Amino acid sequence: QLHLVESGGGLVQPGGSLRLSCAVPKFTMDEYVIGWFRQAPGKEREGVSCISAKDGSPVHSDSVKGRFAISRDNADNTVYLQMNSLKPDDTAVYYCALNTLRRLCLSELRAYEYSHWGQGTQVTVSS
């Protein structure tokens, strides 16, 4: 069983920053795509960012492009989501997930392709 564990959520003021972490099983970053998704109350789950196994190249949704950055540390088996210039609309539960079907991110994250999910971490942007 492949377990992913998110951390780093919290309460932050608009314009602030947070960094989320996702601990992933050893060697999975070298083989599979890792994605970040979020879900706000009453809304559908939304793909935010993705990092490819093949070359570590990132993909970000239009809603976060220029503000969020996904990265990975192979030595620590951790994927990060650096979130800057946060807005109240970014408030959601954030999940990291593993896509065992692909080594390269698509331009659009498809939640149904991701088979393993973390428990989620709450991010609240409010003054």
C-alpha positions as YAML, in Angstrom:
chain: A
units: angstrom
residues:
- id: 1
  name: GLN
  ca: [0.00, 0.00, 0.00]
- id: 2
  name: LEU
  ca: [1.31, 3.42, -0.93]
- id: 3
  name: HIS
  ca: [0.77, 6.10, 1.69]
- id: 4
  name: LEU
  ca: [1.10, 9.82, 1.17]
- id: 5
  name: VAL
  ca: [1.09, 12.27, 4.08]
- id: 6
  name: GLU
  ca: [0.51, 16.00, 3.71]
- id: 7
  name: SER
  ca: [1.53, 18.66, 6.22]
- id: 8
  name: GLY
  ca: [2.02, 22.41, 6.41]
- id: 9
  name: GLY
  ca: [-1.52, 23.72, 6.19]
- id: 10
  name: GLY
  ca: [-2.86, 26.45, 8.44]
- id: 11
  name: LEU
  ca: [-4.38, 29.90, 8.69]
- id: 12
  name: VAL
  ca: [-2.72, 32.72, 6.76]
- id: 13
  name: GLN
  ca: [-3.68, 36.27, 5.89]
- id: 14
  name: PRO
  ca: [-4.36, 37.32, 2.29]
- id: 15
  name: GLY
  ca: [-1.09, 37.98, 0.51]
- id: 16
  name: GLY
  ca: [0.78, 35.58, 2.76]
- id: 17
  name: SER
  ca: [2.63, 32.36, 2.00]
- id: 18
  name: LEU
  ca: [2.56, 28.72, 3.04]
- id: 19
  name: ARG
  ca: [4.56, 25.70, 2.04]
- id: 20
  name: LEU
  ca: [2.84, 22.34, 1.96]
- id: 21
  name: SER
  ca: [4.79, 19.09, 2.14]
- id: 22
  name: CYS
  ca: [3.85, 15.64, 0.91]
- id: 23
  name: ALA
  ca: [5.86, 12.66, 2.15]
- id: 24
  name: VAL
  ca: [5.76, 9.94, -0.48]
- id: 25
  name: PRO
  ca: [6.97, 6.33, -0.52]
- id: 26
  name: LYS
  ca: [10.58, 5.84, -1.50]
- id: 27
  name: PHE
  ca: [11.29, 5.64, -5.26]
- id: 28
  name: THR
  ca: [7.78, 6.70, -6.29]
- id: 29
  name: MET
  ca: [8.90, 10.17, -7.39]
- id: 30
  name: ASP
  ca: [11.29, 8.52, -9.84]
- id: 31
  name: GLU
  ca: [8.51, 6.47, -11.38]
- id: 32
  name: TYR
  ca: [5.20, 8.29, -11.13]
- id: 33
  name: VAL
  ca: [3.59, 11.68, -11.40]
- id: 34
  name: ILE
  ca: [2.71, 13.42, -8.12]
- id: 35
  name: GLY
  ca: [-0.08, 15.97, -8.07]
- id: 36
  name: TRP
  ca: [-1.64, 18.49, -5.72]
- id: 37
  name: PHE
  ca: [-5.40, 18.96, -5.68]
- id: 38
  name: ARG
  ca: [-7.71, 21.07, -3.56]
- id: 39
  name: GLN
  ca: [-11.35, 20.99, -2.62]
- id: 40
  name: ALA
  ca: [-13.30, 23.88, -1.15]
- id: 41
  name: PRO
  ca: [-16.66, 23.37, 0.60]
- id: 42
  name: GLY
  ca: [-19.42, 22.83, -1.93]
- id: 43
  name: LYS
  ca: [-17.01, 22.72, -4.87]
- id: 44
  name: GLU
  ca: [-15.51, 19.97, -6.98]
- id: 45
  name: ARG
  ca: [-11.97, 18.80, -6.48]
- id: 46
  name: GLU
  ca: [-9.60, 20.93, -8.53]
- id: 47
  name: GLY
  ca: [-6.18, 20.00, -9.88]
- id: 48
  name: VAL
  ca: [-3.58, 22.57, -8.82]
- id: 49
  name: SER
  ca: [-0.09, 21.40, -9.69]
- id: 50
  name: CYS
  ca: [1.77, 18.37, -10.92]
- id: 51
  name: ILE
  ca: [5.38, 17.27, -11.13]
- id: 52
  name: SER
  ca: [6.65, 14.74, -13.64]
- id: 53
  name: ALA
  ca: [8.68, 11.71, -12.69]
- id: 54
  name: LYS
  ca: [10.58, 11.77, -15.96]
- id: 55
  name: ASP
  ca: [12.26, 15.15, -15.62]
- id: 56
  name: GLY
  ca: [10.73, 16.90, -12.62]
- id: 57
  name: SER
  ca: [8.99, 19.40, -14.87]
- id: 58
  name: PRO
  ca: [6.02, 21.19, -13.28]
- id: 59
  name: VAL
  ca: [2.52, 21.97, -14.45]
- id: 60
  name: HIS
  ca: [0.27, 24.51, -12.73]
- id: 61
  name: SER
  ca: [-3.37, 25.34, -13.24]
- id: 62
  name: ASP
  ca: [-4.24, 28.79, -14.54]
- id: 63
  name: SER
  ca: [-5.75, 29.71, -11.18]
- id: 64
  name: VAL
  ca: [-2.39, 29.39, -9.39]
- id: 65
  name: LYS
  ca: [0.14, 29.99, -12.16]
- id: 66
  name: GLY
  ca: [2.71, 32.57, -11.10]
- id: 67
  name: ARG
  ca: [1.82, 32.19, -7.41]
- id: 68
  name: PHE
  ca: [2.36, 28.50, -6.62]
- id: 69
  name: ALA
  ca: [5.41, 26.37, -7.29]
- id: 70
  name: ILE
  ca: [5.73, 22.60, -7.02]
- id: 71
  name: SER
  ca: [9.09, 20.98, -6.36]
- id: 72
  name: ARG
  ca: [10.55, 17.77, -5.05]
- id: 73
  name: ASP
  ca: [13.41, 16.57, -2.89]
- id: 74
  name: ASN
  ca: [14.38, 13.08, -3.95]
- id: 75
  name: ALA
  ca: [16.68, 12.59, -0.98]
- id: 76
  name: ASP
  ca: [13.84, 13.26, 1.48]
- id: 77
  name: ASN
  ca: [11.10, 11.65, -0.62]
- id: 78
  name: THR
  ca: [9.07, 14.82, -0.31]
- id: 79
  name: VAL
  ca: [7.09, 16.93, -2.76]
- id: 80
  name: TYR
  ca: [6.47, 20.57, -1.87]
- id: 81
  name: LEU
  ca: [3.88, 23.13, -2.87]
- id: 82
  name: GLN
  ca: [5.07, 26.68, -2.22]
- id: 83
  name: MET
  ca: [2.07, 28.97, -2.18]
- id: 84
  name: ASN
  ca: [2.60, 32.72, -2.39]
- id: 85
  name: SER
  ca: [0.27, 35.71, -2.71]
- id: 86
  name: LEU
  ca: [-2.53, 33.67, -1.21]
- id: 87
  name: LYS
  ca: [-6.12, 34.74, -1.71]
- id: 88
  name: PRO
  ca: [-9.31, 33.85, 0.17]
- id: 89
  name: ASP
  ca: [-10.33, 31.80, -2.90]
- id: 90
  name: ASP
  ca: [-7.36, 29.52, -2.19]
- id: 91
  name: THR
  ca: [-9.07, 28.32, 0.98]
- id: 92
  name: ALA
  ca: [-9.57, 24.56, 0.69]
- id: 93
  name: VAL
  ca: [-8.39, 21.17, 1.82]
- id: 94
  name: TYR
  ca: [-5.25, 20.37, -0.14]
- id: 95
  name: TYR
  ca: [-4.40, 16.80, -1.13]
- id: 96
  name: CYS
  ca: [-1.37, 15.24, -2.71]
- id: 97
  name: ALA
  ca: [-1.89, 12.20, -4.88]
- id: 98
  name: LEU
  ca: [0.00, 9.64, -6.92]
- id: 99
  name: ASN
  ca: [-0.65, 8.85, -10.58]
- id: 100
  name: THR
  ca: [0.77, 5.41, -11.38]
- id: 101
  name: LEU
  ca: [-0.39, 5.64, -15.00]
- id: 102
  name: ARG
  ca: [2.03, 8.37, -16.07]
- id: 103
  name: ARG
  ca: [5.60, 9.53, -15.82]
- id: 104
  name: LEU
  ca: [4.89, 12.88, -17.44]
- id: 105
  name: CYS
  ca: [2.27, 15.41, -16.35]
- id: 106
  name: LEU
  ca: [-0.53, 16.36, -18.67]
- id: 107
  name: SER
  ca: [-1.49, 20.00, -19.06]
- id: 108
  name: GLU
  ca: [-4.70, 19.21, -17.19]
- id: 109
  name: LEU
  ca: [-4.78, 17.16, -13.98]
- id: 110
  name: ARG
  ca: [-7.38, 14.40, -14.09]
- id: 111
  name: ALA
  ca: [-8.30, 13.32, -10.57]
- id: 112
  name: TYR
  ca: [-9.62, 9.95, -11.75]
- id: 113
  name: GLU
  ca: [-6.11, 8.98, -12.89]
- id: 114
  name: TYR
  ca: [-4.72, 9.33, -9.37]
- id: 115
  name: SER
  ca: [-5.02, 6.12, -7.38]
- id: 116
  name: HIS
  ca: [-3.42, 6.99, -4.06]
- id: 117
  name: TRP
  ca: [-4.31, 10.03, -1.97]
- id: 118
  name: GLY
  ca: [-3.20, 11.60, 1.26]
- id: 119
  name: GLN
  ca: [-5.58, 12.58, 4.03]
- id: 120
  name: GLY
  ca: [-5.48, 16.27, 3.16]
- id: 121
  name: THR
  ca: [-4.38, 19.42, 4.96]
- id: 122
  name: GLN
  ca: [-6.56, 22.49, 5.54]
- id: 123
  name: VAL
  ca: [-5.47, 25.85, 4.16]
- id: 124
  name: THR
  ca: [-7.48, 28.87, 5.26]
- id: 125
  name: VAL
  ca: [-6.78, 32.33, 3.86]
- id: 126
  name: SER
  ca: [-8.54, 34.96, 5.90]
- id: 127
  name: SER
  ca: [-7.91, 38.25, 7.64]
...
